[in-house]
Amino acid sequence: MARRTSGTKRKATRGQKGNGHSAESRAQHRTQMARPSDASRLPPARTAAPAEARRPVKGRLIIIGGHEDRENDRLILRQVTDRANRGRVVVCTVASDVPGELWETYERAFRELGCSDVVHLDIERRADLLLDPPVHLIEGADAFFFTGGGQLKITTRFAGTRLCAAVEEFYRQGGTVAGTSAGAAVMAETMIVSGPSRETHKIGEALQMAPGLGFIRDVIVDQHFAERGRIGRLLGAVAQNPRFLGLGIDEDTAVVVEQEQRFTVIGAGAAYVADAEDVTYTNVAEEESSRALSLFNVRLHVLSQGDRYDLRTRQPSHHFAKKVDEALSESNHRRTGSSQSEASAGA
């Protein structure tokens, strides 16, 4: 009887050891089958995050991966001016160590693109915003633009002030907020501040993250993406919190987010979406710090110009890049014609 009992225990033990692997396999199979194909109109069953209870957003974000063309075609900056209807664009250089130089570059670009009212917001000290916040700049604005630099300069000087609240309200009521490089990273609730690039992510690597401005929920943005080999650190970020989408954006590329529901890709490069919601296993909390990251069942989408992504259903869809070019060319033609008419009227 003792030997039979021992054998029974051995069988039970083997079954228990196998349960973890079979559970992961079943979970992976279930999530893959539950996700509809791109052609399906039925959204997948998603667990709503607490953040999704926020009030609706009417505006748009233009999140730029950095080093956008400012001299030639300027496709992405044209998107900003088109959304602003050639009205007032506020250029915020708080992130930069050379604010004057960046201001001159963007002022010239926006004016050449047809904006007659381009204003500079330079913040050297948080105390200046607390003492005398220039809220009047936002009251007449049509677009607000964050330049590149250091994202912590934006959050430490700007976040939590009356002016920041005014910009968020402007966005929620239908305004356009754009940001490039560091100005892109701060759009999210949680932003990547620093971390190793160009290599496989190690569990213990110093991936520094901090609160952003929170203009877009449940998304972590990484910029200069392909150029600096940042896929490893983006996967490391979503492994730590699979609820977040990882959004990597190449240089001279942007995503235009409408009403916090969907985005369209424009520009020369690609946008990468890392969806870890259905991840069945990661070793991020189980192995020693020097071990390479494991991440099972993560979904990766690569989108180029014209492609769209639905943030509610987490589904991409294809649209031809040429149609975006045609729409932008038509907009540029209308703007040029309007400028010529105004000049003729003035003469």
XYZ file of C-alpha atoms in Angstrom:
347
model
C 0.000 0.000 0.000
C 2.857 2.332 0.807
C 4.354 1.805 -2.646
C 0.983 2.445 -4.348
C 0.508 5.642 -2.396
C 3.977 6.805 -3.397
C 3.216 6.058 -7.060
C -0.049 7.966 -6.839
C 1.784 10.925 -5.362
C 4.373 10.816 -8.117
C 1.613 10.896 -10.758
C -0.102 13.781 -9.023
C 3.161 15.684 -8.814
C 3.823 15.194 -12.512
C 0.323 16.439 -13.282
C 0.794 19.504 -11.097
C 4.079 20.370 -12.800
C 2.439 20.142 -16.183
C -0.522 22.317 -15.244
C 1.415 25.581 -15.533
C 2.581 24.867 -19.072
C -0.818 23.593 -20.199
C -2.542 26.607 -18.660
C -0.230 28.931 -20.582
C -0.865 27.001 -23.782
C -4.628 27.090 -23.267
C -4.538 30.809 -22.487
C -2.462 31.508 -25.580
C -4.801 29.448 -27.771
C -7.895 31.089 -26.283
C -6.649 34.652 -26.735
C -5.504 34.020 -30.289
C -8.855 32.486 -31.200
C -10.821 35.195 -29.357
C -9.136 37.984 -31.273
C -11.110 38.683 -34.458
C -9.348 38.892 -37.783
C -8.656 42.346 -39.171
C -11.642 41.905 -41.470
C -14.045 41.355 -38.571
C -16.219 44.159 -37.308
C -16.660 42.646 -33.886
C -14.329 44.075 -31.227
C -12.507 41.632 -28.970
C -13.629 41.222 -25.389
C -11.450 43.623 -23.437
C -11.389 44.394 -19.746
C -11.977 48.107 -19.336
C -9.271 49.844 -17.360
C -10.250 52.253 -14.566
C -8.774 55.116 -16.608
C -11.401 54.569 -19.300
C -13.997 56.289 -17.130
C -12.542 59.709 -17.986
C -14.742 62.168 -19.830
C -14.618 62.155 -23.640
C -11.951 63.942 -25.661
C -12.902 66.014 -28.719
C -9.426 67.052 -29.813
C -6.448 65.388 -31.467
C -2.826 64.648 -30.742
C -0.044 64.683 -33.314
C 2.700 62.547 -31.783
C 5.967 62.838 -33.741
C 8.936 60.483 -33.491
C 11.481 63.309 -33.781
C 13.633 64.834 -36.527
C 10.622 65.706 -38.662
C 11.324 67.519 -41.923
C 11.359 71.275 -41.204
C 12.910 72.570 -44.415
C 11.560 70.789 -47.510
C 8.206 69.009 -47.883
C 7.386 69.420 -44.155
C 4.527 66.924 -44.405
C 4.109 66.500 -40.657
C 4.314 70.198 -39.817
C 1.784 70.825 -42.593
C -0.537 68.480 -40.737
C -0.182 70.680 -37.650
C -0.920 73.898 -39.567
C -3.848 72.296 -41.413
C -5.395 71.211 -38.127
C -4.844 74.747 -36.818
C -6.564 76.209 -39.893
C -3.578 78.559 -40.278
C -4.507 80.162 -36.959
C -2.418 80.624 -33.813
C 0.246 78.045 -33.057
C 1.892 78.174 -29.629
C 5.436 76.757 -29.732
C 6.575 75.568 -26.298
C 10.358 75.103 -26.003
C 10.419 74.172 -22.308
C 12.152 70.837 -23.067
C 15.121 72.349 -24.894
C 18.566 73.555 -23.837
C 18.572 75.863 -26.890
C 15.035 77.295 -26.823
C 15.885 80.384 -28.874
C 17.374 78.356 -31.698
C 14.421 75.964 -31.855
C 11.959 78.829 -31.695
C 13.519 80.494 -34.741
C 13.374 77.223 -36.690
C 9.726 76.480 -35.920
C 8.561 80.077 -36.245
C 9.980 80.238 -39.770
C 8.527 76.845 -40.708
C 5.018 77.578 -39.435
C 4.938 81.055 -40.969
C 6.078 79.711 -44.334
C 3.281 77.152 -44.080
C 0.721 79.928 -43.779
C 0.334 80.612 -40.043
C 0.399 84.352 -39.444
C 0.196 84.064 -35.648
C 3.005 81.986 -34.149
C 3.865 82.658 -30.507
C 6.693 81.447 -28.282
C 6.254 79.931 -24.822
C 9.591 79.592 -23.053
C 9.619 78.397 -19.441
C 12.901 78.579 -17.550
C 11.503 78.101 -14.046
C 8.357 76.488 -12.709
C 7.963 79.456 -10.365
C 7.345 81.718 -13.374
C 4.286 79.660 -14.338
C 3.014 79.627 -10.774
C 3.352 83.386 -10.363
C 2.047 84.544 -13.733
C 0.730 81.759 -15.997
C 0.166 83.059 -19.569
C -3.221 81.366 -19.921
C -4.243 83.997 -22.492
C -1.987 82.270 -25.047
C -4.201 79.180 -24.907
C -7.472 81.111 -25.047
C -6.755 82.200 -28.617
C -4.756 79.164 -29.765
C -5.563 76.691 -32.524
C -2.601 74.350 -31.930
C -0.081 73.819 -29.133
C 3.321 72.373 -30.071
C 5.962 70.850 -27.735
C 9.486 70.787 -29.178
C 12.088 68.151 -28.382
C 14.699 68.141 -25.631
C 14.271 66.450 -22.260
C 10.858 65.144 -21.238
C 11.551 65.596 -17.521
C 11.990 69.323 -18.159
C 8.445 69.396 -19.491
C 6.897 67.512 -16.598
C 8.888 69.157 -13.784
C 8.318 72.716 -15.035
C 4.930 72.424 -16.714
C 2.840 69.560 -15.278
C 0.306 70.412 -12.585
C 0.228 74.150 -13.335
C -2.764 76.236 -14.359
C -1.300 76.515 -17.847
C -0.995 72.743 -18.151
C -4.634 72.380 -17.064
C -5.600 74.986 -19.675
C -3.769 73.065 -22.412
C -5.486 69.822 -21.394
C -8.893 71.514 -21.419
C -8.096 73.058 -24.816
C -7.341 69.548 -26.103
C -10.457 68.019 -24.567
C -12.648 70.717 -26.126
C -11.369 70.080 -29.656
C -7.899 71.639 -29.931
C -4.772 70.133 -31.473
C -1.752 69.318 -29.293
C 1.426 68.191 -31.046
C 4.804 67.096 -29.744
C 8.051 65.850 -31.210
C 10.721 63.651 -29.583
C 10.556 64.516 -25.847
C 7.319 66.336 -26.630
C 5.945 63.023 -27.911
C 7.011 60.968 -24.896
C 5.188 63.230 -22.423
C 1.802 62.751 -24.094
C 1.246 59.485 -22.224
C 0.247 58.837 -18.607
C 3.521 56.965 -18.107
C 6.584 57.938 -20.132
C 9.957 56.356 -20.748
C 12.680 58.701 -19.520
C 15.741 56.599 -20.288
C 16.902 53.052 -20.886
C 19.382 51.035 -22.973
C 18.794 50.766 -26.718
C 20.038 48.527 -29.537
C 20.073 45.328 -27.483
C 17.877 42.614 -25.990
C 16.234 43.890 -22.828
C 17.619 42.478 -19.572
C 15.283 42.222 -16.600
C 17.413 44.340 -14.299
C 18.345 47.071 -16.777
C 17.668 50.607 -15.691
C 14.461 51.394 -17.561
C 13.471 54.694 -15.993
C 9.813 55.612 -16.291
C 7.906 58.542 -14.811
C 4.434 60.104 -14.969
C 3.742 62.041 -18.179
C 1.062 64.631 -18.954
C -1.612 61.958 -19.450
C -3.164 63.273 -22.680
C -3.506 59.700 -23.974
C -4.426 56.737 -21.767
C -2.985 53.240 -21.529
C -0.175 53.949 -24.010
C 3.603 54.263 -23.572
C 5.312 56.242 -26.342
C 8.914 55.756 -27.484
C 10.442 57.969 -30.168
C 13.459 57.825 -32.564
C 12.367 54.208 -32.596
C 14.026 52.275 -35.433
C 16.918 54.719 -35.659
C 17.994 54.004 -32.071
C 16.945 50.341 -31.914
C 14.403 50.740 -29.121
C 12.239 47.641 -29.620
C 13.889 45.893 -26.657
C 13.162 48.637 -24.164
C 9.576 49.104 -25.418
C 8.923 45.389 -24.854
C 10.507 45.744 -21.427
C 8.118 48.577 -20.631
C 4.940 46.691 -21.615
C 6.184 43.535 -19.866
C 6.116 45.488 -16.599
C 2.502 46.551 -17.201
C 0.725 44.562 -19.960
C -2.315 46.847 -19.766
C -0.386 49.531 -21.661
C 0.121 49.538 -25.403
C 3.690 50.211 -26.459
C 3.827 52.743 -29.305
C 7.186 53.228 -31.016
C 7.454 55.981 -33.656
C 10.262 56.403 -36.180
C 11.857 59.740 -37.010
C 10.062 61.958 -39.553
C 6.919 59.970 -38.728
C 3.845 60.799 -36.668
C 0.583 59.323 -35.482
C -2.488 61.549 -35.567
C -4.754 60.497 -32.697
C -8.416 61.481 -33.075
C -10.562 61.777 -29.950
C -8.344 59.259 -28.154
C -10.063 56.505 -30.132
C -7.962 55.850 -33.250
C -4.825 57.039 -34.965
C -3.462 57.345 -38.504
C 0.225 57.105 -39.411
C 1.863 59.756 -41.607
C 5.460 60.313 -42.652
C 8.474 58.493 -44.030
C 8.866 55.771 -41.401
C 6.691 53.403 -39.400
C 4.827 53.185 -36.120
C 5.170 49.994 -34.060
C 2.440 48.804 -31.693
C 3.372 46.251 -29.022
C 0.217 44.781 -27.465
C 0.962 42.732 -24.349
C -2.623 42.423 -23.119
C -2.782 38.724 -24.061
C 0.704 37.848 -22.814
C 0.607 34.433 -21.155
C 4.024 34.522 -19.479
C 6.914 36.842 -18.686
C 9.936 36.230 -16.496
C 10.274 39.882 -15.524
C 9.431 39.183 -11.861
C 10.942 35.703 -11.572
C 14.516 35.581 -12.886
C 17.776 37.223 -11.840
C 18.409 40.739 -13.087
C 21.008 39.726 -15.695
C 18.602 37.396 -17.507
C 17.176 38.353 -20.910
C 13.474 39.186 -20.978
C 10.980 36.447 -21.866
C 7.583 37.529 -23.193
C 5.107 35.007 -24.669
C 2.159 35.778 -26.961
C 2.891 39.487 -27.404
C 1.367 41.000 -30.548
C 3.420 43.354 -32.722
C 1.961 45.521 -35.495
C 4.010 47.649 -37.899
C 2.069 50.469 -39.566
C 3.215 52.842 -42.314
C 1.679 55.971 -43.798
C -2.083 55.731 -44.206
C -2.513 52.738 -41.898
C -4.823 53.164 -38.940
C -5.131 51.667 -35.497
C -8.262 51.506 -33.334
C -7.308 52.107 -29.708
C -10.651 50.763 -28.470
C -10.543 47.368 -30.203
C -6.733 47.243 -30.540
C -7.029 46.395 -34.232
C -5.017 47.819 -37.179
C -6.417 48.471 -40.650
C -4.725 49.180 -43.960
C -5.225 52.341 -46.021
C -3.086 53.313 -48.990
C -0.343 55.860 -48.353
C -1.075 57.565 -51.665
C -4.471 58.705 -50.408
C -2.786 60.561 -47.537
C -0.413 62.230 -50.004
C -3.359 63.259 -52.193
C -5.290 64.691 -49.253
C -2.287 66.682 -48.056
C -1.540 67.932 -51.584
C -5.147 69.059 -51.977
C -4.983 70.864 -48.641
C -1.717 72.514 -49.663
C -3.242 73.605 -52.981
C -6.232 75.166 -51.200
C -3.914 76.952 -48.780
C -1.707 78.289 -51.592
C -4.718 79.449 -53.560
C -6.168 81.162 -50.510
C -2.872 82.950 -49.820
C -2.672 84.179 -53.404
C -6.246 85.462 -53.215
C -5.506 87.329 -50.004
C -2.395 88.846 -51.560
C -4.369 89.971 -54.614
C -7.060 91.470 -52.414
C -4.450 93.340 -50.428
C -2.883 94.706 -53.612
